Short mmCIF file of C-alpha atoms and ligand atoms in Angstrom, two decimals:
data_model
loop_
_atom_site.label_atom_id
_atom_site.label_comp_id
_atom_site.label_asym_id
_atom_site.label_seq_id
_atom_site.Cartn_x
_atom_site.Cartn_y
_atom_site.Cartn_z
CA UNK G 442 -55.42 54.49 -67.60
CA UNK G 443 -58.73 54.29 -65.38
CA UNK G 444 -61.59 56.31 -66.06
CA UNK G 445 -63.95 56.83 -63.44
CA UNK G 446 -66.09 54.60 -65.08
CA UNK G 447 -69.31 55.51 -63.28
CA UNK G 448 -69.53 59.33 -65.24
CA UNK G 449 -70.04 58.13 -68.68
CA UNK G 450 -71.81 54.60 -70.51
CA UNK G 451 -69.90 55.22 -73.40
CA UNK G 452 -66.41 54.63 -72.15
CA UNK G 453 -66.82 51.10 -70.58
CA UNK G 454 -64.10 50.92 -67.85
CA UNK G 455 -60.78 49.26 -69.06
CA UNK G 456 -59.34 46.58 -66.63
CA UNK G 457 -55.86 47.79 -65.72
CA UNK G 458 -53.77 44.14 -66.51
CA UNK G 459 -51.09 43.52 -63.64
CA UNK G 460 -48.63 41.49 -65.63
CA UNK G 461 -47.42 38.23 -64.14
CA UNK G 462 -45.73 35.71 -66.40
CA UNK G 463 -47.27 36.37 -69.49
CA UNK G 464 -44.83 33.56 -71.43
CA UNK G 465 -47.20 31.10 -69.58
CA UNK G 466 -50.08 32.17 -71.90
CA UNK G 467 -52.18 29.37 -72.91
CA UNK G 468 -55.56 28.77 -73.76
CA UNK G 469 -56.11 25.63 -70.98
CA UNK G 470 -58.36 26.19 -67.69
CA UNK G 471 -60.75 28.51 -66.72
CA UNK G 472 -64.65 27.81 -67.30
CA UNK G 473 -66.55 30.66 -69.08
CA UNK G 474 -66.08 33.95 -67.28
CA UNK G 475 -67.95 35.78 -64.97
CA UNK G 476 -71.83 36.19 -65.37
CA UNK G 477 -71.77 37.29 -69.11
CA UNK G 478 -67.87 38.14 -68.04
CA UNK G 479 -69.09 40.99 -66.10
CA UNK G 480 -68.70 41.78 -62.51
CA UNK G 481 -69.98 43.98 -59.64
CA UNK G 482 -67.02 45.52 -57.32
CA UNK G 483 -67.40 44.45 -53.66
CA UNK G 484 -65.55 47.27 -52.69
CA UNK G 485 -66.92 50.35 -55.28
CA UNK G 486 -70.12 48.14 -56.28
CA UNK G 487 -68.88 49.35 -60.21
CA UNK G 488 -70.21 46.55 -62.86
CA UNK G 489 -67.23 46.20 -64.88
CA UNK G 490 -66.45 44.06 -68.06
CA UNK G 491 -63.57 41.48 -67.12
CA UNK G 492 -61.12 40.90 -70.25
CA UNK G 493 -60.14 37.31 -70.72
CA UNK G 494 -56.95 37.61 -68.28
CA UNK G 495 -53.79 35.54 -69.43
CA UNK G 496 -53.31 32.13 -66.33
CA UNK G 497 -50.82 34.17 -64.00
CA UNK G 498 -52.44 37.60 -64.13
CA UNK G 499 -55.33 39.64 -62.57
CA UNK G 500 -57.98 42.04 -63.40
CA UNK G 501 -58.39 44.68 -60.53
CA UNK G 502 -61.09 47.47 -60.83
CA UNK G 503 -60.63 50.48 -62.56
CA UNK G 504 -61.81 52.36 -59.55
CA UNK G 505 -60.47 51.68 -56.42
CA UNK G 506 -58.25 49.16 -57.37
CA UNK G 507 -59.75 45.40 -55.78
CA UNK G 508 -58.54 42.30 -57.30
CA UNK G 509 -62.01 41.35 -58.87
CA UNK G 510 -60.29 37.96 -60.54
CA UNK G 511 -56.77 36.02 -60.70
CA UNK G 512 -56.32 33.38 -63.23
CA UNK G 513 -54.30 30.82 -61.43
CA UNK G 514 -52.25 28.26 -63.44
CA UNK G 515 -54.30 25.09 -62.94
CA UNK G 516 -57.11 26.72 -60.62
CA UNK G 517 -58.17 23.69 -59.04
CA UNK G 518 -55.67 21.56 -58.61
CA UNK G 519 -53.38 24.25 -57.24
CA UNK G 520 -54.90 24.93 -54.05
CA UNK G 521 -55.76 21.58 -53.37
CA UNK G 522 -51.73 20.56 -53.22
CA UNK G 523 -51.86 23.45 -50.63
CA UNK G 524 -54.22 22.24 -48.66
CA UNK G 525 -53.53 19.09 -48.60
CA UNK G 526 -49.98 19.78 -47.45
CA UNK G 527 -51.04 22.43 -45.32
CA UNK G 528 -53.13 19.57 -43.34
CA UNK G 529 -49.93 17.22 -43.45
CA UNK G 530 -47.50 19.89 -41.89
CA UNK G 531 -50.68 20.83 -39.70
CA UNK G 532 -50.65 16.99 -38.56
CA UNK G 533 -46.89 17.26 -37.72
CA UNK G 534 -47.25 20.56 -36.08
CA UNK G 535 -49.37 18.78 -33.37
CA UNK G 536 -47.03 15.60 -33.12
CA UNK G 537 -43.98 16.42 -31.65
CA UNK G 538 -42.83 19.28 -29.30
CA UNK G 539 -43.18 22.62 -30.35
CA UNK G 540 -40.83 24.84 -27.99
CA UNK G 541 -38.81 23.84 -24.86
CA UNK G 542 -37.17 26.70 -21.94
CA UNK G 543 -34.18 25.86 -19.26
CA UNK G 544 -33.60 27.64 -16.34
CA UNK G 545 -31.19 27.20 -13.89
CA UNK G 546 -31.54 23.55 -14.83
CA UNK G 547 -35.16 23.05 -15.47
CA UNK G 548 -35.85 22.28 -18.25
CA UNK G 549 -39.96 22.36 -20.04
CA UNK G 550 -40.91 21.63 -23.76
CA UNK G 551 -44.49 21.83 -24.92
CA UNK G 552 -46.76 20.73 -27.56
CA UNK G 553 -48.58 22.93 -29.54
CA UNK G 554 -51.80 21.38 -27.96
CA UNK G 555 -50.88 22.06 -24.44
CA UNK G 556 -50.70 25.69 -24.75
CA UNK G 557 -54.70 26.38 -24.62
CA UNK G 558 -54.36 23.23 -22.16
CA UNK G 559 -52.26 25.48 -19.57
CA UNK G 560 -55.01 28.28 -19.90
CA UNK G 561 -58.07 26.10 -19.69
CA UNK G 562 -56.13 25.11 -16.07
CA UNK G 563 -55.53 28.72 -15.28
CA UNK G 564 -59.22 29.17 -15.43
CA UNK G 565 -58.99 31.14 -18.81
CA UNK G 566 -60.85 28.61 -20.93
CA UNK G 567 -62.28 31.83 -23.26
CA UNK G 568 -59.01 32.36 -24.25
CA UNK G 569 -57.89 29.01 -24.76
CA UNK G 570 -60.98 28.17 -26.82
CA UNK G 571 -60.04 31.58 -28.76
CA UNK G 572 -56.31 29.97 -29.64
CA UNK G 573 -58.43 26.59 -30.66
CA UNK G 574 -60.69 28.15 -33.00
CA UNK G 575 -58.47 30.93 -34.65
CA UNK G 576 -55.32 29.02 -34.69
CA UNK G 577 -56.41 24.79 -35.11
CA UNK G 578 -60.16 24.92 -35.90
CA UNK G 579 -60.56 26.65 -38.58
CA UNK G 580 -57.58 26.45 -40.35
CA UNK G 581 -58.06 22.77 -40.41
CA UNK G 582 -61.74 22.95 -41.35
CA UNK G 583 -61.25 25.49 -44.73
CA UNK G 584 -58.06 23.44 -45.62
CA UNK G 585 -61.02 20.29 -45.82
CA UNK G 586 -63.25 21.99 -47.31
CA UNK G 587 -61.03 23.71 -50.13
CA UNK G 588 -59.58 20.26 -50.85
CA UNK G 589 -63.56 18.81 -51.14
CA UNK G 590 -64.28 22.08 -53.31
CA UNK G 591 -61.77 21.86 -55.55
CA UNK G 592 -61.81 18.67 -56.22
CA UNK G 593 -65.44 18.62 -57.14
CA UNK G 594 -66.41 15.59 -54.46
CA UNK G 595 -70.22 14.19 -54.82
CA UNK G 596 -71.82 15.73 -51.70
CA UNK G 597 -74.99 16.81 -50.64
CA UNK G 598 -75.63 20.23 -52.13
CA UNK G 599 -76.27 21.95 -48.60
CA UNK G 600 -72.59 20.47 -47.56
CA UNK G 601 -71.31 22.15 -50.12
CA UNK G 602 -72.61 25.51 -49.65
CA UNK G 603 -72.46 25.43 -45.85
CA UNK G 604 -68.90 24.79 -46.63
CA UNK G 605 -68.63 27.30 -48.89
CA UNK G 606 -70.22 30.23 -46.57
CA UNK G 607 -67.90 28.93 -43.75
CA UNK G 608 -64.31 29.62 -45.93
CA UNK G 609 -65.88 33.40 -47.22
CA UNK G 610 -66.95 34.05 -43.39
CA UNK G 611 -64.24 32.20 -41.54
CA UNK G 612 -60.93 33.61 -43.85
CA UNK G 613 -60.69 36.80 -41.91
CA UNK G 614 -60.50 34.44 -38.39
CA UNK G 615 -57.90 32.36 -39.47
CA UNK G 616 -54.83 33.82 -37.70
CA UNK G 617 -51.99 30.89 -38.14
CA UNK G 618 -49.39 33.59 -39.48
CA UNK G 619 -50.22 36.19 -36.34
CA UNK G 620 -49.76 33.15 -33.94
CA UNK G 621 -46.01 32.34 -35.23
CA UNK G 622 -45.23 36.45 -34.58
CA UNK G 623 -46.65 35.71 -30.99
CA UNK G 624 -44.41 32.86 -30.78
CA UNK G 625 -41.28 34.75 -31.99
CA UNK G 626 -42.00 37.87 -30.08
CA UNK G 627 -42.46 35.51 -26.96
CA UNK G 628 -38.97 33.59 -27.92
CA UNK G 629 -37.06 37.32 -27.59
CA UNK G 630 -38.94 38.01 -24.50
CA UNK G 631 -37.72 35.09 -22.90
CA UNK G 632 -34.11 35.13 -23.78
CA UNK G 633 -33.17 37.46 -20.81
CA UNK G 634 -34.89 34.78 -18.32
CA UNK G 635 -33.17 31.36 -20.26
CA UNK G 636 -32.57 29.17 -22.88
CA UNK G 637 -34.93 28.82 -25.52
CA UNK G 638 -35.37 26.26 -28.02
CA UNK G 639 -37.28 24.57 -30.92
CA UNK G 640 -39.18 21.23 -31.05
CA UNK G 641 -39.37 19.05 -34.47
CA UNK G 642 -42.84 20.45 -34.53
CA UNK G 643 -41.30 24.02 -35.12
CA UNK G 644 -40.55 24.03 -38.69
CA UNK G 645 -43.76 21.71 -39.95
CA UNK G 646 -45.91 24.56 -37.91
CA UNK G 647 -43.77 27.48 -39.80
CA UNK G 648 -44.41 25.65 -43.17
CA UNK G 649 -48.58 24.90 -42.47
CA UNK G 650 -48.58 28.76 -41.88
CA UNK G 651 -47.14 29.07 -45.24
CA UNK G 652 -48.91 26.61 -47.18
CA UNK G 653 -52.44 27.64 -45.95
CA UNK G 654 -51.69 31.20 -46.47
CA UNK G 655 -51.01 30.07 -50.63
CA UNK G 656 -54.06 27.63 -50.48
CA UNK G 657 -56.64 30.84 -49.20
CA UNK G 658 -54.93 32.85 -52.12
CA UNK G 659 -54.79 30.71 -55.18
CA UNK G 660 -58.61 29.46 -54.51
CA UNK G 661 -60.68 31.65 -57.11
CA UNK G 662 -63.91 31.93 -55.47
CA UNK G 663 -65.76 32.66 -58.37
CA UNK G 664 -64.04 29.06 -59.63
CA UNK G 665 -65.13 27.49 -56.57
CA UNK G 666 -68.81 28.59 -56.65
CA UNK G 667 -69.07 27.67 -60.33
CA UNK G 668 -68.00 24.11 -59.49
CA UNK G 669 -70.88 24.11 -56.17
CA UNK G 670 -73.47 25.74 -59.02
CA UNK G 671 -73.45 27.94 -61.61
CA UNK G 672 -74.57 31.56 -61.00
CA UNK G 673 -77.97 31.71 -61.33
CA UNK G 674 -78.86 33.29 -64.83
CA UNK G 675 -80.12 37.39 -64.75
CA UNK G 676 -83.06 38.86 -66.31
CA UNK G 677 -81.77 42.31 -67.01
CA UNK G 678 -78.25 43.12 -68.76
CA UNK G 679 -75.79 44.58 -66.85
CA UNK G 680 -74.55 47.99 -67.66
CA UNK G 681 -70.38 48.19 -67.37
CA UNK G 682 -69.67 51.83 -65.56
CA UNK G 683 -72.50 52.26 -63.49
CA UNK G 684 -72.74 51.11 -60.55
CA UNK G 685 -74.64 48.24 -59.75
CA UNK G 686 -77.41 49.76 -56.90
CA UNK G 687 -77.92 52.83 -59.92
CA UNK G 688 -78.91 49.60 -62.43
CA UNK G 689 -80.70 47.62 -59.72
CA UNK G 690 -78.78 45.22 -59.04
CA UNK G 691 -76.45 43.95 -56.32
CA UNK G 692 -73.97 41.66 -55.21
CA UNK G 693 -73.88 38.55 -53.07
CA UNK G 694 -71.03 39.17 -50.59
CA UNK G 695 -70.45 35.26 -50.00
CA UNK G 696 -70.55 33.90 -53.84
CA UNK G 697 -70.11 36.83 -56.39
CA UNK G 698 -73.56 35.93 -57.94
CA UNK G 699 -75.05 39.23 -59.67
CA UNK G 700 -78.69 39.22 -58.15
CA UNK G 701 -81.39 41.56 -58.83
CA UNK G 702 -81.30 44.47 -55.90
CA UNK G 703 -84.53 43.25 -54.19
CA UNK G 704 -84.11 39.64 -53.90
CA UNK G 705 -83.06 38.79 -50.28
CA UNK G 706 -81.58 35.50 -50.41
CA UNK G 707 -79.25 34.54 -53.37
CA UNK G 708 -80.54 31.61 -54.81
CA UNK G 709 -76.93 29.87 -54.97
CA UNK G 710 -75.20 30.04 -51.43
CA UNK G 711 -78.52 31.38 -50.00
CA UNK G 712 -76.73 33.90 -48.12
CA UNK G 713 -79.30 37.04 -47.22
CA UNK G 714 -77.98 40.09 -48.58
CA UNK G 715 -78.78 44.05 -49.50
CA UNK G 716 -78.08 46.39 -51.83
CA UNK G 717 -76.07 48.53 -49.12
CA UNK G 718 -75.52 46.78 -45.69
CA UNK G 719 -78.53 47.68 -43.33
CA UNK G 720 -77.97 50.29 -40.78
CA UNK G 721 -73.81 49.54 -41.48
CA UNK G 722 -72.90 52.99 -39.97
CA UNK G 723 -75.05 52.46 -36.83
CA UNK G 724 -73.44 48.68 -35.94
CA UNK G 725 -70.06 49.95 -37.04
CA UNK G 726 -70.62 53.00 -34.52
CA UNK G 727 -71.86 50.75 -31.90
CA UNK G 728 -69.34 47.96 -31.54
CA UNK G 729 -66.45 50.84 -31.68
CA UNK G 730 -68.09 52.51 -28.91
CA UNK G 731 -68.61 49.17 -27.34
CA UNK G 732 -64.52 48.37 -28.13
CA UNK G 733 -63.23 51.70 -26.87
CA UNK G 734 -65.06 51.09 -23.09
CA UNK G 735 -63.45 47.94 -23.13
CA UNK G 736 -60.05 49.41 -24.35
CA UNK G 737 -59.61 51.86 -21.33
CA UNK G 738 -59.54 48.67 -18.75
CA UNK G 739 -57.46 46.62 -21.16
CA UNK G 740 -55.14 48.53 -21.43
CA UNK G 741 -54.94 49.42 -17.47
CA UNK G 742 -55.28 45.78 -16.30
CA UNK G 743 -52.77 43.33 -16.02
CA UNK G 744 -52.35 40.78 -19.08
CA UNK G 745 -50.59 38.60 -16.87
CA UNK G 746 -48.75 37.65 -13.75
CA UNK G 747 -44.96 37.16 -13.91
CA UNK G 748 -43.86 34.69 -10.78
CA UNK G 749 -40.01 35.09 -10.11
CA UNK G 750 -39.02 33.05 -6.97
CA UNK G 751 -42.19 33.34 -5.26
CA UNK G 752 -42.78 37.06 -6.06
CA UNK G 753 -45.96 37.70 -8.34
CA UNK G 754 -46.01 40.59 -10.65
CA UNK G 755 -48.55 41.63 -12.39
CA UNK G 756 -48.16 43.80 -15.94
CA UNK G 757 -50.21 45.68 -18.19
CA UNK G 758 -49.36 46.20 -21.66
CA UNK G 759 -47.62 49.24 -21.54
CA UNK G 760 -45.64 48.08 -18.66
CA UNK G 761 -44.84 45.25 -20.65
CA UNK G 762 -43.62 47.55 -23.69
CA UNK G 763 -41.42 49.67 -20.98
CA UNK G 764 -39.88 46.67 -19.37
CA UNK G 765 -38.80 45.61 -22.77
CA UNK G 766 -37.48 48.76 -23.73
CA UNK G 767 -35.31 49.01 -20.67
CA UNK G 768 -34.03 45.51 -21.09
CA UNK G 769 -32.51 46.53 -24.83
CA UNK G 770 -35.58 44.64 -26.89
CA UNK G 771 -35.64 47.62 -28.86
CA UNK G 772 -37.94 45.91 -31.84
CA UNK G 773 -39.65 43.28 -29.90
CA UNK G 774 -41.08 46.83 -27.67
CA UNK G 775 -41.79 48.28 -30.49
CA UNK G 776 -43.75 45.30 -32.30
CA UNK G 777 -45.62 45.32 -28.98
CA UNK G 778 -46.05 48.84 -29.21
CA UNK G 779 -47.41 49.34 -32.79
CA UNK G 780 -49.36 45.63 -32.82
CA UNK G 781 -51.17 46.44 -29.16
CA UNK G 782 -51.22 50.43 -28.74
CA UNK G 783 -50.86 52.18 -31.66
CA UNK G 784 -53.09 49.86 -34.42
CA UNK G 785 -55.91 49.31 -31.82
CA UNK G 786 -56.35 53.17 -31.21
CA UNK G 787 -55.54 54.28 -34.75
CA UNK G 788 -58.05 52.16 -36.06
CA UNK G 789 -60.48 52.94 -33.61
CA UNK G 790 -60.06 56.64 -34.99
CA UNK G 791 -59.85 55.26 -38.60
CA UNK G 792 -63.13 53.99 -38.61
CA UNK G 793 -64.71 56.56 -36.76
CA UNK G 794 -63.39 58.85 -39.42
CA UNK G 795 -64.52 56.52 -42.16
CA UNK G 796 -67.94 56.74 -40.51
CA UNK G 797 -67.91 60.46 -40.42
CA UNK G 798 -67.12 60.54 -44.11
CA UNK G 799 -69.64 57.93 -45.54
CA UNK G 800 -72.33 59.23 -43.78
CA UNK G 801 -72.27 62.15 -46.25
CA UNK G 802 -71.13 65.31 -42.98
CA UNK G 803 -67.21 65.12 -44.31
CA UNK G 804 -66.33 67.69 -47.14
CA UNK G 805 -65.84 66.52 -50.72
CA UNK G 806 -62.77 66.93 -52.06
CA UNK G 807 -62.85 65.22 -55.80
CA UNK G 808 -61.89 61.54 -56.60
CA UNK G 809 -58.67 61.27 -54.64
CA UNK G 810 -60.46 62.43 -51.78
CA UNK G 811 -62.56 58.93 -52.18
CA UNK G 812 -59.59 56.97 -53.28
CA UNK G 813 -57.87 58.24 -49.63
CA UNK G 814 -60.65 56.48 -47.95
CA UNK G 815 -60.61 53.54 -49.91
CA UNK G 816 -57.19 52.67 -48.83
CA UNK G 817 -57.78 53.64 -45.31
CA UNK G 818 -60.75 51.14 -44.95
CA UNK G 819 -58.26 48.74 -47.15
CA UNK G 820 -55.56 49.11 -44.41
CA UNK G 821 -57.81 48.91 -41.51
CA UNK G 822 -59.62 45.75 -42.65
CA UNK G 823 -55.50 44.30 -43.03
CA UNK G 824 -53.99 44.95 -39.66
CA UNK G 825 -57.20 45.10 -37.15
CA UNK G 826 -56.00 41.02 -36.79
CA UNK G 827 -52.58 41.52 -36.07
CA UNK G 828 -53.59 43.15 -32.60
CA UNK G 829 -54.06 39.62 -31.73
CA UNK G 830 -49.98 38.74 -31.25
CA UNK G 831 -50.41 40.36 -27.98
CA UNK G 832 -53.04 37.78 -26.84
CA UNK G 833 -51.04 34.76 -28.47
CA UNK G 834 -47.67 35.75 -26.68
CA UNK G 835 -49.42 35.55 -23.07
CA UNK G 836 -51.01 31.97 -23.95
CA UNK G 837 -47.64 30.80 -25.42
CA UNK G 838 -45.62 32.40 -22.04
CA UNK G 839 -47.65 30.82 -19.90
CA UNK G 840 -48.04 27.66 -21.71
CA UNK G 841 -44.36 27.62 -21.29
CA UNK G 842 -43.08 29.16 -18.09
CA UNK G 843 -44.25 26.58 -15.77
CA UNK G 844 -41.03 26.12 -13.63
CA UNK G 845 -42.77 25.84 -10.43
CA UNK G 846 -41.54 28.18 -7.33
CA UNK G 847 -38.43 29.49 -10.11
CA UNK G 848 -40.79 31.25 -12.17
CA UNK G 849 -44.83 31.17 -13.40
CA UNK G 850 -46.24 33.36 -15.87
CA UNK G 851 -50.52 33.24 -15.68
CA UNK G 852 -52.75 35.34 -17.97
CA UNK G 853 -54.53 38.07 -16.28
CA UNK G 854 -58.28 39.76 -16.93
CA UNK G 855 -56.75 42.66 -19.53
CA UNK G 856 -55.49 39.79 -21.80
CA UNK G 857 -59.20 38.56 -22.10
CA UNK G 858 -60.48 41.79 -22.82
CA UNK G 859 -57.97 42.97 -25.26
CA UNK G 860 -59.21 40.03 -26.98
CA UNK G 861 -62.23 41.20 -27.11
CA UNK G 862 -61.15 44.49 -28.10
CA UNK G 863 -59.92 43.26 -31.41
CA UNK G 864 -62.85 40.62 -31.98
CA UNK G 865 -65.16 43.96 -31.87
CA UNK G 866 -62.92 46.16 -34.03
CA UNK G 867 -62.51 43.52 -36.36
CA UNK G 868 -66.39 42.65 -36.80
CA UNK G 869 -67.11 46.54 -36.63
CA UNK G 870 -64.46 46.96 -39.77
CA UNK G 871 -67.01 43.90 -41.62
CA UNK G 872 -70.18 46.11 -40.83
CA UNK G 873 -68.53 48.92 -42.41
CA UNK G 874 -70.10 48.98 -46.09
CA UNK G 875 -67.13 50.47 -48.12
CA UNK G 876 -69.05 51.47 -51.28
CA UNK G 877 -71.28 54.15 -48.94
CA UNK G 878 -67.87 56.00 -49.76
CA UNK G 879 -68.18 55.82 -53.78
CA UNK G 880 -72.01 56.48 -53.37
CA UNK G 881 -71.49 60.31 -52.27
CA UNK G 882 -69.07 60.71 -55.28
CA UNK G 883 -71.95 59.27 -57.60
CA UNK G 884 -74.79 61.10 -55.95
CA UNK G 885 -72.77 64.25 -56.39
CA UNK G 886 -72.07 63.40 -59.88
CA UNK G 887 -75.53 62.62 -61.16
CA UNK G 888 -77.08 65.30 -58.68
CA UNK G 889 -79.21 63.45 -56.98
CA UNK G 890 -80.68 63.65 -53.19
CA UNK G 891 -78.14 61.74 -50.80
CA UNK G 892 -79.01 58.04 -50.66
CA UNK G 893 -75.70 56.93 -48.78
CA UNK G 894 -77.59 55.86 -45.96
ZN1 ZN J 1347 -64.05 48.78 -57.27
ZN1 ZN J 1348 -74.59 33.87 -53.30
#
């Protein structure tokens, strides 16, 4: 079903077809297809031929397996309703109260909006300008600027691709979804202590999660570029099956535009780029080994400072995780456990490992061995985020345990640098070039020196 497209020119690579509602077919939509209707991998770098996909299905690469293009029904109009209803519920979300706590008669309710607010008075502004950004700011901003995208507004041209470059770069940041785990797993961690309950502001927040998670999916980038400018036109043909560095040519991460391999800046989002990331391996090596000094006094730190009648306690994370466990919050622990312990170091190791085997010293053991890497770098580029819950449960605890002498929870130093922590692991995982791991295959294959780095 797929060839490794990259050993022979005469078999062009076939497009494995992931049916979706094929009774939808119809011949309405999409503009002309990709450059030629060719495409380079981001993840493998292989040029491959896209088919003219049927509106509800998608064309993922022969070789490791990337979505390379989904043919939405009604492409632009689509993600626009998401957007725009992602920014209404958004609106809402801020309105009203979010959550409210009683103990012993004392009753608090916040707004989403006050919870940086308590840090910024706690004297943690980094953090609360962290919960800003990830959680309001740039939500709010790629919701605008799908909606202005998609719905092909006259701008300025420079708008348009600043706004464009900002949605490619800023889509990994966006952590709306990770903040409403924090806010559950804070909910169950507060149930020994009181009563907890939900504002009106609850469900509109739970639905803007939603609906900008759909609007970031149904946006076809290649679409969305098209309607900015079209990609500029190329001077050689592209050769389906081989890779695009062995034809001289590369991709531009930011707008898909097929560029010749030594032009720096692509002419259309005039984002620099390279044939393989520069030195990826050494940055990747050196913000792990920056992330794994910081680890060691995040994790023995306190996070925060639990005030019960007076008394201040201070926990770490694992303390936290063994408090929990001991109180019967068997899953909330363990969430805790996998989201702050066990991803953080595992992907620390992942990535180290991934290093090791890109850089041409691990042993080759056929395609599958490169197809087992592949979907380790897939995995850690999904979950390195999710570390973040952690960080979101302190601000909403201490956002909302404000009962005075009764009982004060503060964020502490560790929560600031576990932040950090996954920041660094996450930009280290976007140094990481993942097609050095299909160059050793090809250089074994044609039998040339090692170029992976
Ligand atoms: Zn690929
Ligand atoms: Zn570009």
């Amino acid at each position: 079903m797929c060839k490794d497209a990259s050993c022979s020119h005469a078999s062009l690579p076939q497009i494995k077809m992931i049916a979706g509602h094929p009774e939808k077919q119809t011949d309405a939509g999409r503009a002309p297809s990709e450059t030629d209707g060719v495409m380079l991998c981001p993840q493998c770098d292989l040029m491959v031929t896209l088919p003219d996909v049927a509106e509800g299905d998608k064309a993922v690469c022969p070789r490791c397996y990337t979505t390379l293009s989904t043919r939405w029904v009604e492409p632009c109009l689509q993600p626009v309703c998401y957007a725009v209803s992602a920014l209404v519920m958004m609106v809402f979300a801020n309105l009203f109260p979010f959550i409210n706590m009683r103990v012993s008669g004392i009753y608090n309710q916040i707004r989403l909006i006050e919870i940086p607010q308590a840090m910024m008075n706690d004297d943690y502004s980094s953090l609360a300008y962290l919960f800003l950004i990830f959680v309001q700011l740039i939500p709010a901003f790629c919701m605008v600027a799908i909606i202005l995208l998609c719905l092909n507004v006259p701008l300025p041209y420079r708008l348009k691709v600043i706004m464009g470059r900002v949605i490619y770069l800023a889509k990994a940041w966006c952590m709306v979804e990770i903040f409403l785990v924090g806010v559950l797993v804070s909910f169950v961690k507060l149930m020994a202590y009181g009563n907890i309950g939900i504002g009106l502001s609850f469900v509109p927040y739970c639905l803007f999660c939603l609906l900008q998670v759909r609007a970031f999916q149904c946006t076809d980038r290649y679409l969305f570029w098209q309607n900015i400018r079209p990609a500029p036109a190329l001077t050689k043909t592209p050769k389906p099956g081989v890779s695009g560095k062995d034809q001289g040519l590369r991709l531009c991460p930011c707008c898909t535009a097929i560029l010749p391999a030594d032009l720096k800046e692509c002419p259309r989002c005039h984002t620099v780029g390279y044939v393989r990331k520069p030195n990826s391996l050494q940055w990747t090596i050196a913000l792990l080994v920056t992330s794994i000094m910081l680890y060691i006094p995040a994790n023995i730190l306190p996070i925060m400072v639990t005030e019960v009648l007076g008394n201040p306690m201070a926990s770490n994370i694992m303390s936290g995780v063994i408090l929990l466990w001991e109180d019967g919050s068997y899953p909330v622990s363990l969430v805790i456990f996998i989201a702050s312990i066990m991803v953080p170091t595992l992907k620390i190791l992942a990535i180290l490992w991934l290093c090791y085997d890109a850089s041409g010293k691990g042993a080759i053991k056929g395609r599958q061995d490169r197809e087992r890497m592949h979907v380790i770098y897939e995995i850690v580029e999904f979950v390195g985020r999710w570390s973040m819950i952690d960080v979101f449960v302190i601000g909403v605890l201490s956002a909302l345990v404000r009962m005075g002498r009764l009982m004060s929870i503060y964020p502490d130093i560790g929560a600031l640098l576990f932040a950090v922590v996954v920041i660094l692991t996450m930009i280290a995982a976007m140094m990481f070039d993942p097609r050095l791991l299909w160059d050793r295959k090809q250089t074994i294959t044609n039998k040339e020196p090692d170029s992976a780095e």
